[in-house]
mmCIF file of C-alpha atoms in Angstrom:
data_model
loop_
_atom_site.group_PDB
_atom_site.id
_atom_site.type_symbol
_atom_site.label_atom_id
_atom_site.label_comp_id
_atom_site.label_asym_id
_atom_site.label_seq_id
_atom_site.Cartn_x
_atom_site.Cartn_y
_atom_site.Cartn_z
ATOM 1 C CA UNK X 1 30.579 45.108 60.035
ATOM 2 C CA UNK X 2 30.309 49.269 60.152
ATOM 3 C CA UNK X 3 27.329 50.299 61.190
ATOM 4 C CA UNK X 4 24.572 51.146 58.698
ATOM 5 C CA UNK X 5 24.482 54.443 59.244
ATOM 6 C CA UNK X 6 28.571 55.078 58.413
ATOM 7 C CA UNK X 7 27.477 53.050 55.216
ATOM 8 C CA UNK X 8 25.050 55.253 54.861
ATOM 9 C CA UNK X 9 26.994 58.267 54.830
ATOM 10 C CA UNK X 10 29.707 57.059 53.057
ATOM 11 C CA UNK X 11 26.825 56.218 50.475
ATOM 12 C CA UNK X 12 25.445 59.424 50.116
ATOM 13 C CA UNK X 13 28.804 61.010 50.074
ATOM 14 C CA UNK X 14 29.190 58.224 47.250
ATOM 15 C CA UNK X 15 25.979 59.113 45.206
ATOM 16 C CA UNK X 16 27.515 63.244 45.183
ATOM 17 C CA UNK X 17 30.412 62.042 43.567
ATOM 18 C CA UNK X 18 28.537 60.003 41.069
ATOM 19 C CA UNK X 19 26.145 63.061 40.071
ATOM 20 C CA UNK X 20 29.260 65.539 39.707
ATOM 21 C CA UNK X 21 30.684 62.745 37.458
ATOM 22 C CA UNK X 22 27.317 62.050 35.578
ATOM 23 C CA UNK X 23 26.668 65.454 34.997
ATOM 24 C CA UNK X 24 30.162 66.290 33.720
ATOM 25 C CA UNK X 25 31.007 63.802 31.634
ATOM 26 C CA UNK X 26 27.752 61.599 30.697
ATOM 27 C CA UNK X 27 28.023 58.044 29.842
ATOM 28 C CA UNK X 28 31.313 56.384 29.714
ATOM 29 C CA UNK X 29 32.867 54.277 26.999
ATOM 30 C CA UNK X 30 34.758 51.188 27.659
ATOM 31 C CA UNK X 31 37.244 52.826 25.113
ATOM 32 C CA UNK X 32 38.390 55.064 27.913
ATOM 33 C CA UNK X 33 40.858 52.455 29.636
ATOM 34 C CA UNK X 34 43.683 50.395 28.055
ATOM 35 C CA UNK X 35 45.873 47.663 29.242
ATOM 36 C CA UNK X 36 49.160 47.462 27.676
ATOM 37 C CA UNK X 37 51.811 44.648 28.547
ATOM 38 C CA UNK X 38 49.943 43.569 31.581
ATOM 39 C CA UNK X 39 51.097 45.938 33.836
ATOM 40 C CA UNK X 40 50.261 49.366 32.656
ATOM 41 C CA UNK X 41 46.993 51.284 32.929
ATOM 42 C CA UNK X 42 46.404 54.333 31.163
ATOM 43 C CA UNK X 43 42.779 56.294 30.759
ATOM 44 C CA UNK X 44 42.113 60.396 30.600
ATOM 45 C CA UNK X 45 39.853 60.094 33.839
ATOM 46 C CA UNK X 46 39.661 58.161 37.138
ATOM 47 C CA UNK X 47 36.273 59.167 37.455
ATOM 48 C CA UNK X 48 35.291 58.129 33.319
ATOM 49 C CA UNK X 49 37.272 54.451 34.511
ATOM 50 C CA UNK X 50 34.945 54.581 37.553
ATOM 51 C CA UNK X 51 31.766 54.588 35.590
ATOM 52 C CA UNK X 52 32.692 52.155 32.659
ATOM 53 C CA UNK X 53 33.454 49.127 35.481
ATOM 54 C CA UNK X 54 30.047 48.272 35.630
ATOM 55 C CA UNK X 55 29.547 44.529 37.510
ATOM 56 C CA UNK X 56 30.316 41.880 35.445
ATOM 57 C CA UNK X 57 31.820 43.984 32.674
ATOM 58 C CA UNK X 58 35.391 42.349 31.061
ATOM 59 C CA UNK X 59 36.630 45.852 31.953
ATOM 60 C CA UNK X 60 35.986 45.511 35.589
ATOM 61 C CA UNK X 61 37.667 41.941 35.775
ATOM 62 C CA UNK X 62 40.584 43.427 33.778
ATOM 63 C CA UNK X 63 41.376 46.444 36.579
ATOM 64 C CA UNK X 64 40.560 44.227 39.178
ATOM 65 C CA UNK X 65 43.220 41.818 38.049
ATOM 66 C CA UNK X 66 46.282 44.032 37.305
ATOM 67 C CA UNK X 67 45.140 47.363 39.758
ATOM 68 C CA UNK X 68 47.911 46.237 42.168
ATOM 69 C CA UNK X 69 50.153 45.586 39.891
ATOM 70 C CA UNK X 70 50.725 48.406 39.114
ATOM 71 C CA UNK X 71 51.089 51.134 41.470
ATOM 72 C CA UNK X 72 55.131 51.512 41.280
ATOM 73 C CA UNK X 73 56.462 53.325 38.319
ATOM 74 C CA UNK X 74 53.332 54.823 36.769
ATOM 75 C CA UNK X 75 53.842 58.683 35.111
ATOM 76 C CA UNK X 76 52.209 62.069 36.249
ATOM 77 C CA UNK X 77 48.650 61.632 37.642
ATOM 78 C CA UNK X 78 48.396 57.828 37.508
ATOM 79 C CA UNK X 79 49.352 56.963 40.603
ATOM 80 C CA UNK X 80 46.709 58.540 41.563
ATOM 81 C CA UNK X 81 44.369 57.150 39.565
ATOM 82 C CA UNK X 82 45.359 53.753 40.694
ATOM 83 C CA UNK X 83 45.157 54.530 44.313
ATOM 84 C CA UNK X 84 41.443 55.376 43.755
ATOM 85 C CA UNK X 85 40.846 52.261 41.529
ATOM 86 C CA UNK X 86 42.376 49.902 44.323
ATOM 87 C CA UNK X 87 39.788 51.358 46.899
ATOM 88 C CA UNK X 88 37.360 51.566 44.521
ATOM 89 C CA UNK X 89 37.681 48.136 43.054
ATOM 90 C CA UNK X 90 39.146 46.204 46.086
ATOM 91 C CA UNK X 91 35.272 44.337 46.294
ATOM 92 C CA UNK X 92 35.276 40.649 46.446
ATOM 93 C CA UNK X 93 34.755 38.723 43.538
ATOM 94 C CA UNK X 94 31.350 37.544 44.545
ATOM 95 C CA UNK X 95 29.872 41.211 44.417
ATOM 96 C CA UNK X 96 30.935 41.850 41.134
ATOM 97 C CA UNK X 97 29.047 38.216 40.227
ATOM 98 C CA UNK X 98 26.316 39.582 42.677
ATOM 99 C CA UNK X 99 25.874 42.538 40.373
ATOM 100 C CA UNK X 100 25.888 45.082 43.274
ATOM 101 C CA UNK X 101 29.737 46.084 42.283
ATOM 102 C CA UNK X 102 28.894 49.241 40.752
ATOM 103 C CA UNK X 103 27.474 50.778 43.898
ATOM 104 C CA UNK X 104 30.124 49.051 46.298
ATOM 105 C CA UNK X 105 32.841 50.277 44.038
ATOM 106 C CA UNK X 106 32.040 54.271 44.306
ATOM 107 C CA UNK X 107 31.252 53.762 47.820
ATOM 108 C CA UNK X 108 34.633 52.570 48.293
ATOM 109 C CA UNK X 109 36.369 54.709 45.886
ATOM 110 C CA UNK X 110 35.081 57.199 48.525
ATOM 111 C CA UNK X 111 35.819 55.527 52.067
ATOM 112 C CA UNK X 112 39.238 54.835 50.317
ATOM 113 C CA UNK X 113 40.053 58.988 49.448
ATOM 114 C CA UNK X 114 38.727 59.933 52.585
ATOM 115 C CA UNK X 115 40.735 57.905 54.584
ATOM 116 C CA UNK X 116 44.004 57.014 52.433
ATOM 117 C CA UNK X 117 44.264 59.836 50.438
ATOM 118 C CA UNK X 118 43.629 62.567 51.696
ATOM 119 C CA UNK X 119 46.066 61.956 55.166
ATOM 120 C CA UNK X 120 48.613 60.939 52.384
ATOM 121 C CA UNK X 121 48.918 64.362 50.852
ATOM 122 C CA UNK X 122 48.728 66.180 53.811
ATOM 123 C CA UNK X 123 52.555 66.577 54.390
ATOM 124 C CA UNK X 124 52.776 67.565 50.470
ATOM 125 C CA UNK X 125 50.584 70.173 50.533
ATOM 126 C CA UNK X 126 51.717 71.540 53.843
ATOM 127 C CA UNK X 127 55.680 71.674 52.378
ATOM 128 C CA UNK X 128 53.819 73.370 49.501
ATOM 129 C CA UNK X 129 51.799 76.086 51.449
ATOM 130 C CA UNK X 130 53.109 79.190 51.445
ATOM 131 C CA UNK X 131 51.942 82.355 53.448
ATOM 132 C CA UNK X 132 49.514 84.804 51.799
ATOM 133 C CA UNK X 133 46.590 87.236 52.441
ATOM 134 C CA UNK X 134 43.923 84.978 51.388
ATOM 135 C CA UNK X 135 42.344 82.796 53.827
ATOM 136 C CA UNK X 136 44.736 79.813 54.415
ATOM 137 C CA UNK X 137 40.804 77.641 53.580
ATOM 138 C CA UNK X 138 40.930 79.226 50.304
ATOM 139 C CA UNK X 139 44.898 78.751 49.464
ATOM 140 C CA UNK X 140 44.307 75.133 50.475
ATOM 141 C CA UNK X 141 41.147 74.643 48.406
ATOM 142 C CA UNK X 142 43.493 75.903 45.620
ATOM 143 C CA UNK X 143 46.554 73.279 46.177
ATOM 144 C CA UNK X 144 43.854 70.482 46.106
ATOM 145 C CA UNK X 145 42.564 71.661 42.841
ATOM 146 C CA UNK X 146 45.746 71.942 41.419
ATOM 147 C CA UNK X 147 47.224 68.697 42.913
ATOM 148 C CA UNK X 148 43.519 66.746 41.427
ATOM 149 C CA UNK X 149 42.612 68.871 38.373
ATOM 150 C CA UNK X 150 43.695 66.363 36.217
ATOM 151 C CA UNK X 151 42.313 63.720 37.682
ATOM 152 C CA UNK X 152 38.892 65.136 38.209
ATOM 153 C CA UNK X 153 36.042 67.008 36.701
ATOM 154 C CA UNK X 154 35.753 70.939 38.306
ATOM 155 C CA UNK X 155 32.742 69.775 40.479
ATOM 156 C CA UNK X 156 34.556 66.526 42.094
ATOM 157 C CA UNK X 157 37.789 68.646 42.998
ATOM 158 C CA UNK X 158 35.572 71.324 45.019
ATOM 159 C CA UNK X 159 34.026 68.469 46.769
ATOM 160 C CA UNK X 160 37.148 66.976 47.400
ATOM 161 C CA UNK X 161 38.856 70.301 48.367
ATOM 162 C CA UNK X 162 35.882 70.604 51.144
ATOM 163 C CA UNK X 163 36.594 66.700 52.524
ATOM 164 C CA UNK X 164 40.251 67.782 52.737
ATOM 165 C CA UNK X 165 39.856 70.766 54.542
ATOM 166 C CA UNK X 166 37.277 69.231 57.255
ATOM 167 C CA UNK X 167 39.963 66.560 57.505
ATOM 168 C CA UNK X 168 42.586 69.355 57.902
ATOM 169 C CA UNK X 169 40.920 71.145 60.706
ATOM 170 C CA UNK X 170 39.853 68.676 62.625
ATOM 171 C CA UNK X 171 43.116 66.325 62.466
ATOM 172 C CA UNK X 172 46.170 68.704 61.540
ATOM 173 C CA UNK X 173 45.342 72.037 63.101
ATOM 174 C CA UNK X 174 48.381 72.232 65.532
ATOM 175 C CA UNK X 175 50.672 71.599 62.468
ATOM 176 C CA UNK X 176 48.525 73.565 60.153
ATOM 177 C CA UNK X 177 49.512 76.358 62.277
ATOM 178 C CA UNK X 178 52.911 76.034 63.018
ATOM 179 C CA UNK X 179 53.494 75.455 58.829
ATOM 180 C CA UNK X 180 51.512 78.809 58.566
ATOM 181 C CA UNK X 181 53.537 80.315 61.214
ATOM 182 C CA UNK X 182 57.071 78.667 59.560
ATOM 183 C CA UNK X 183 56.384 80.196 55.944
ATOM 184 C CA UNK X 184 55.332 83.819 57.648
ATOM 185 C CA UNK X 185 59.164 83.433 58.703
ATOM 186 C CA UNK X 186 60.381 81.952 55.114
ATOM 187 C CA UNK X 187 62.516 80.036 57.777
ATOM 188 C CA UNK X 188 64.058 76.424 56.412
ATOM 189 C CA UNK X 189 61.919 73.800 56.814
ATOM 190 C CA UNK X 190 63.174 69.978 56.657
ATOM 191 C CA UNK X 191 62.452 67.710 54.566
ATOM 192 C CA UNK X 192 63.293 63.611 56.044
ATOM 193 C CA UNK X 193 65.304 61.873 53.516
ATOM 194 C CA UNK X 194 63.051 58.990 54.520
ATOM 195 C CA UNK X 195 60.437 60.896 52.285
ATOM 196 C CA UNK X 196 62.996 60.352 49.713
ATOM 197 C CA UNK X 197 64.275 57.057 50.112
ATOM 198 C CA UNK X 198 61.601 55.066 51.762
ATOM 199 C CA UNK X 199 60.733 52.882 48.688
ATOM 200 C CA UNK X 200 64.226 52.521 47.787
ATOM 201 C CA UNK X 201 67.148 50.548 49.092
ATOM 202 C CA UNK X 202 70.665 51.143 47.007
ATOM 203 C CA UNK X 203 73.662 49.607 48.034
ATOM 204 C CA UNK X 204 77.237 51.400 47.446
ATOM 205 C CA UNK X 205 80.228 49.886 46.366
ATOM 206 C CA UNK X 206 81.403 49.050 49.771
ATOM 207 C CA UNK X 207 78.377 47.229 50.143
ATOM 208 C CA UNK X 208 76.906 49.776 52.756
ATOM 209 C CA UNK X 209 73.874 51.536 52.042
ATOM 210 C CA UNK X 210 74.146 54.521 50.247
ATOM 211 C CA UNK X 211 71.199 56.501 51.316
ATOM 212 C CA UNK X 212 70.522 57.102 54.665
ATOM 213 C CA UNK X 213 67.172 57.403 55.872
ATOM 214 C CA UNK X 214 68.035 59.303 59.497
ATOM 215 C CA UNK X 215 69.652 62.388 57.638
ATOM 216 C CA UNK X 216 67.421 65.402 56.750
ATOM 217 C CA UNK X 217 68.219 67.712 53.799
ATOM 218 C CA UNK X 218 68.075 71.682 54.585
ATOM 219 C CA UNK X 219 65.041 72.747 52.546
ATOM 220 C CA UNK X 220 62.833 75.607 51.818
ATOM 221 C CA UNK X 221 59.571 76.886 49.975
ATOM 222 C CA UNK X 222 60.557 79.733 48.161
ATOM 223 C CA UNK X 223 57.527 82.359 47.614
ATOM 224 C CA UNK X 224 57.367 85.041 44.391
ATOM 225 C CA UNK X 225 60.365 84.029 42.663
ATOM 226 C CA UNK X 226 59.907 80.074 41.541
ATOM 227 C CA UNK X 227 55.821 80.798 41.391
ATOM 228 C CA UNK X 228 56.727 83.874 38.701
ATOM 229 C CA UNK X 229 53.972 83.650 36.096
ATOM 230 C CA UNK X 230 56.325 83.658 33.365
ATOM 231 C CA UNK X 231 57.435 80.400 34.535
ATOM 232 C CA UNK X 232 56.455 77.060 33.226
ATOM 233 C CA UNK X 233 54.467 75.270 36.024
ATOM 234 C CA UNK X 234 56.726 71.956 35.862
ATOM 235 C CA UNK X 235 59.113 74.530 37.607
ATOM 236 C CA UNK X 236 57.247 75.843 40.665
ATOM 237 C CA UNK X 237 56.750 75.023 43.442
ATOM 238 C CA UNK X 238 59.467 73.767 46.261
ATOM 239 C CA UNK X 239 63.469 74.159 46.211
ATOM 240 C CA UNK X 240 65.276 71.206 47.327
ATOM 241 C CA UNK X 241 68.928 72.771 48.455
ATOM 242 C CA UNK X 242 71.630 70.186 48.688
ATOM 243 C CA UNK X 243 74.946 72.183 49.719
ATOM 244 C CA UNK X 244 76.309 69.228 51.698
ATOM 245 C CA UNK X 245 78.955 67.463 49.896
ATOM 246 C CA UNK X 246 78.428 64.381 51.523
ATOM 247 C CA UNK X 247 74.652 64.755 51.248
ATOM 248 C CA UNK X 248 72.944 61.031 51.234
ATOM 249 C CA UNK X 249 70.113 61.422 49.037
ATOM 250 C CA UNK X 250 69.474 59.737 45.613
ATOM 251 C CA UNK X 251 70.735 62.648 43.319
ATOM 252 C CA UNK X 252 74.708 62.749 45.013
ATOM 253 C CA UNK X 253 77.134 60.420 43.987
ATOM 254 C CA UNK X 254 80.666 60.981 45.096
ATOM 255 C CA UNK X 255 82.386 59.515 42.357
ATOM 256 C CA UNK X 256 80.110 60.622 39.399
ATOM 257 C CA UNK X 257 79.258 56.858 37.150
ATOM 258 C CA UNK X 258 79.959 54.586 40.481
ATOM 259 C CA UNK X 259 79.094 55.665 43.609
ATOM 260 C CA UNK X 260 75.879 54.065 43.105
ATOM 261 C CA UNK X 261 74.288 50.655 41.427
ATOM 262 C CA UNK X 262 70.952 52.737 40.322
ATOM 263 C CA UNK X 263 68.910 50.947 38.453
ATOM 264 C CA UNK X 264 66.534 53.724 36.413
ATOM 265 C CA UNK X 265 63.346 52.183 37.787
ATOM 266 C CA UNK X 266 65.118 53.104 41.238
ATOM 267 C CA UNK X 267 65.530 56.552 40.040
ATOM 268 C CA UNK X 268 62.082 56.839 38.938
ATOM 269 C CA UNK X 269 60.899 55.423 41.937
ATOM 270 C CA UNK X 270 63.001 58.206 44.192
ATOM 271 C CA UNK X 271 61.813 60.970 41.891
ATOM 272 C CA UNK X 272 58.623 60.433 42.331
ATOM 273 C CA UNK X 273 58.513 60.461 45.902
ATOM 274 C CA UNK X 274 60.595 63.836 45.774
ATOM 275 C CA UNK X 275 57.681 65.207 43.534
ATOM 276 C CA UNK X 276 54.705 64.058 45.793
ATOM 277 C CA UNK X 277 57.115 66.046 48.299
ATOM 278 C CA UNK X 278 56.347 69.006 46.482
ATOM 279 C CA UNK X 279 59.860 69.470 45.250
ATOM 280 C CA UNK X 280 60.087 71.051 41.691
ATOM 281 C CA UNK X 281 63.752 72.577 41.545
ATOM 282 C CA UNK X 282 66.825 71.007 43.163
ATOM 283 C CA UNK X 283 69.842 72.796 43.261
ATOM 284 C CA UNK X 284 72.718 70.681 44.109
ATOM 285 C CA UNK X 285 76.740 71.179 44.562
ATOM 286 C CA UNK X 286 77.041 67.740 44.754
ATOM 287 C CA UNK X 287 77.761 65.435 41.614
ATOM 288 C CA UNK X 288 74.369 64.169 39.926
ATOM 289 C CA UNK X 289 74.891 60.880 38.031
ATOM 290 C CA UNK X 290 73.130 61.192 34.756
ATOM 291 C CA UNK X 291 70.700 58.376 36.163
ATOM 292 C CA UNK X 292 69.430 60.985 38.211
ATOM 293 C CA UNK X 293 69.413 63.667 35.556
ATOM 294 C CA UNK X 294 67.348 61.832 33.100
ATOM 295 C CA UNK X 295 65.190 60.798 35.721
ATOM 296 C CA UNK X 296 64.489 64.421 37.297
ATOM 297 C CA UNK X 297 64.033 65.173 33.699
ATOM 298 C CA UNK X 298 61.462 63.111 32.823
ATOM 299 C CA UNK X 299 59.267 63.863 35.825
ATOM 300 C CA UNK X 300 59.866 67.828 34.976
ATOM 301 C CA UNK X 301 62.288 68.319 38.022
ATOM 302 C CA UNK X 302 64.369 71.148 37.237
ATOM 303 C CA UNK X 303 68.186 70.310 38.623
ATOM 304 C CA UNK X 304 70.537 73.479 38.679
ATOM 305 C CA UNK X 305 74.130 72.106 38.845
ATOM 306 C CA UNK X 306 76.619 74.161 40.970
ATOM 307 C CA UNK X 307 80.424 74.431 39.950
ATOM 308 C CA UNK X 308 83.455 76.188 41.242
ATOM 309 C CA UNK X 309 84.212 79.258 38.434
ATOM 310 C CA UNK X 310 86.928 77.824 37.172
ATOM 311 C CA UNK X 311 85.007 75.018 36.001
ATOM 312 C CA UNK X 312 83.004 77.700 33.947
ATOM 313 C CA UNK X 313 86.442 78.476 32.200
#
């Protein structure tokens, strides 16, 4: 057992949350959550889904049943959402029946964000940081707000912002730094294919595997030219170069339509872990089989083709 007084913290820390929600939203309707085909959940708000599982409800026996099923697959925003359901609903069965679930469950939604997901996103928001006059508190404040907004009221995101920055400080300082120091440069940066490829396993033709989780891809965050204001925001943010021809990440095929046995939940799978990466534009000289394309489509990855001129003709 923790001791009472980390309970106690985390409780308190807990009962902030709750009055930001509260006060934001007011009471929640059991309307705001639907289940469709058993396996997908959809709602506006992890923090209105939070405050309709009351103990005992249907609705709390409903998340608690498919929360883990669902975590693969899920589109923009969701995935977080479920990550905060499955700490905030991962109680036993008997304090639901005990009634005390609605207490346990924001205490844990907490515990869970403060020590899953917020070390989660710190590599994405690093990749994502680039060098500016501001303080580098403030600029992170911002990512978190703009990584959360639409997950959270205003008043939870600030709160949030200030967890992840005491977390930053005191855990990630050294490489806080150096990323600082990196981005003053506008050096490359690399980005592990295993960021890429660690949920997925493809197999090529030869039977081999196809992606390669020891290779790194040359990257870079490009500053003032993707972030342009005239810009739609599903295009800002990092630059994934691929200039290898033999690159082995998901979007190269060598033989366009065979090179690889994709399946498109695969493809979804890779391209959201490239997005959590922070990457918004790829450009590529390397073949992209139109699994790929429709996938980086979907998620709002923008994929500039290059081609030899005489392929223009």
């Amino acid at each position: 057992l923790k001791p009472s007084w980390v309970m106690d913290e985390a409780y308190s820390s807990a009962q902030r949350i709750s009055q930001l929600v509260s006060s934001s939203f007011g009471p929640c309707g059991l309307d705001t959550l639907v289940v469709a085909d058993g396996k997908k959940l959809v709602t506006n708000s992890a923090s209105r889904t939070l405050g309709a599982a009351t103990a005992r409800s249907p609705l709390a026996r409903i998340i608690l049943r498919h929360v883990q099923k669902v975590t693969d697959g899920l589109g923009d925003g969701t995935g977080t959402l479920v990550l905060l359901l499955e700490g905030a609903l991962g109680c036993s069965a008997a304090a639901l029946r005990a009634g005390e679930a609605r207490a346990v469950e924001v205490a844990q939604c907490f515990s869970f964000v403060e020590q899953s997901l917020i070390p989660s996103v710190v590599a994405p928001l690093l990749q994502r940081l680039e060098y500016c006059e501001e303080s580098t508190e403030k600029h992170v404040r911002g990512l978190v707000r703009s990584s959360l907004g639409a997950n959270f009221p205003p008043g939870v995101c600030e709160h949030l912002g200030t967890l992840f920055w005491e977390w930053l400080s005191t855990n990630a300082g050294d490489d806080l730094g150096s990323a600082v120091q990196e981005l003053k440069r506008r050096d490359l940066i690399c980005i592990p294919v295993s960021l890429i490829t660690q949920h997925a396993t493809v197999q090529g033709r030869d039977g081999r595997s196809a992606l390669s989780a020891s290779r790194t891809v040359r990257g870079h965050i490009v500053s003032g030219v993707l972030g342009h204001p005239a810009m739609p925001m599903a295009q800002e943010g990092g630059l994934l170069v691929i200039l290898e021809p033999d690159a082995s990440v998901p979007v190269h095929t060598s033989e366009p339509g065979k090179a690889f046995l994709a399946s498109a939940d695969l493809a979804m799978i890779a391209v959201e872990v490239l997005w959590q990466s922070g990457v918004r534009v790829i450009l590529s000289a390397s073949q992209v089989h139109e699994t790929w394309r429709g996938a980086l489509s979907q998620r709002g990855i923008m994929l500039i083709q290059l081609v030899e001129e005489d392929d223009l003709k």
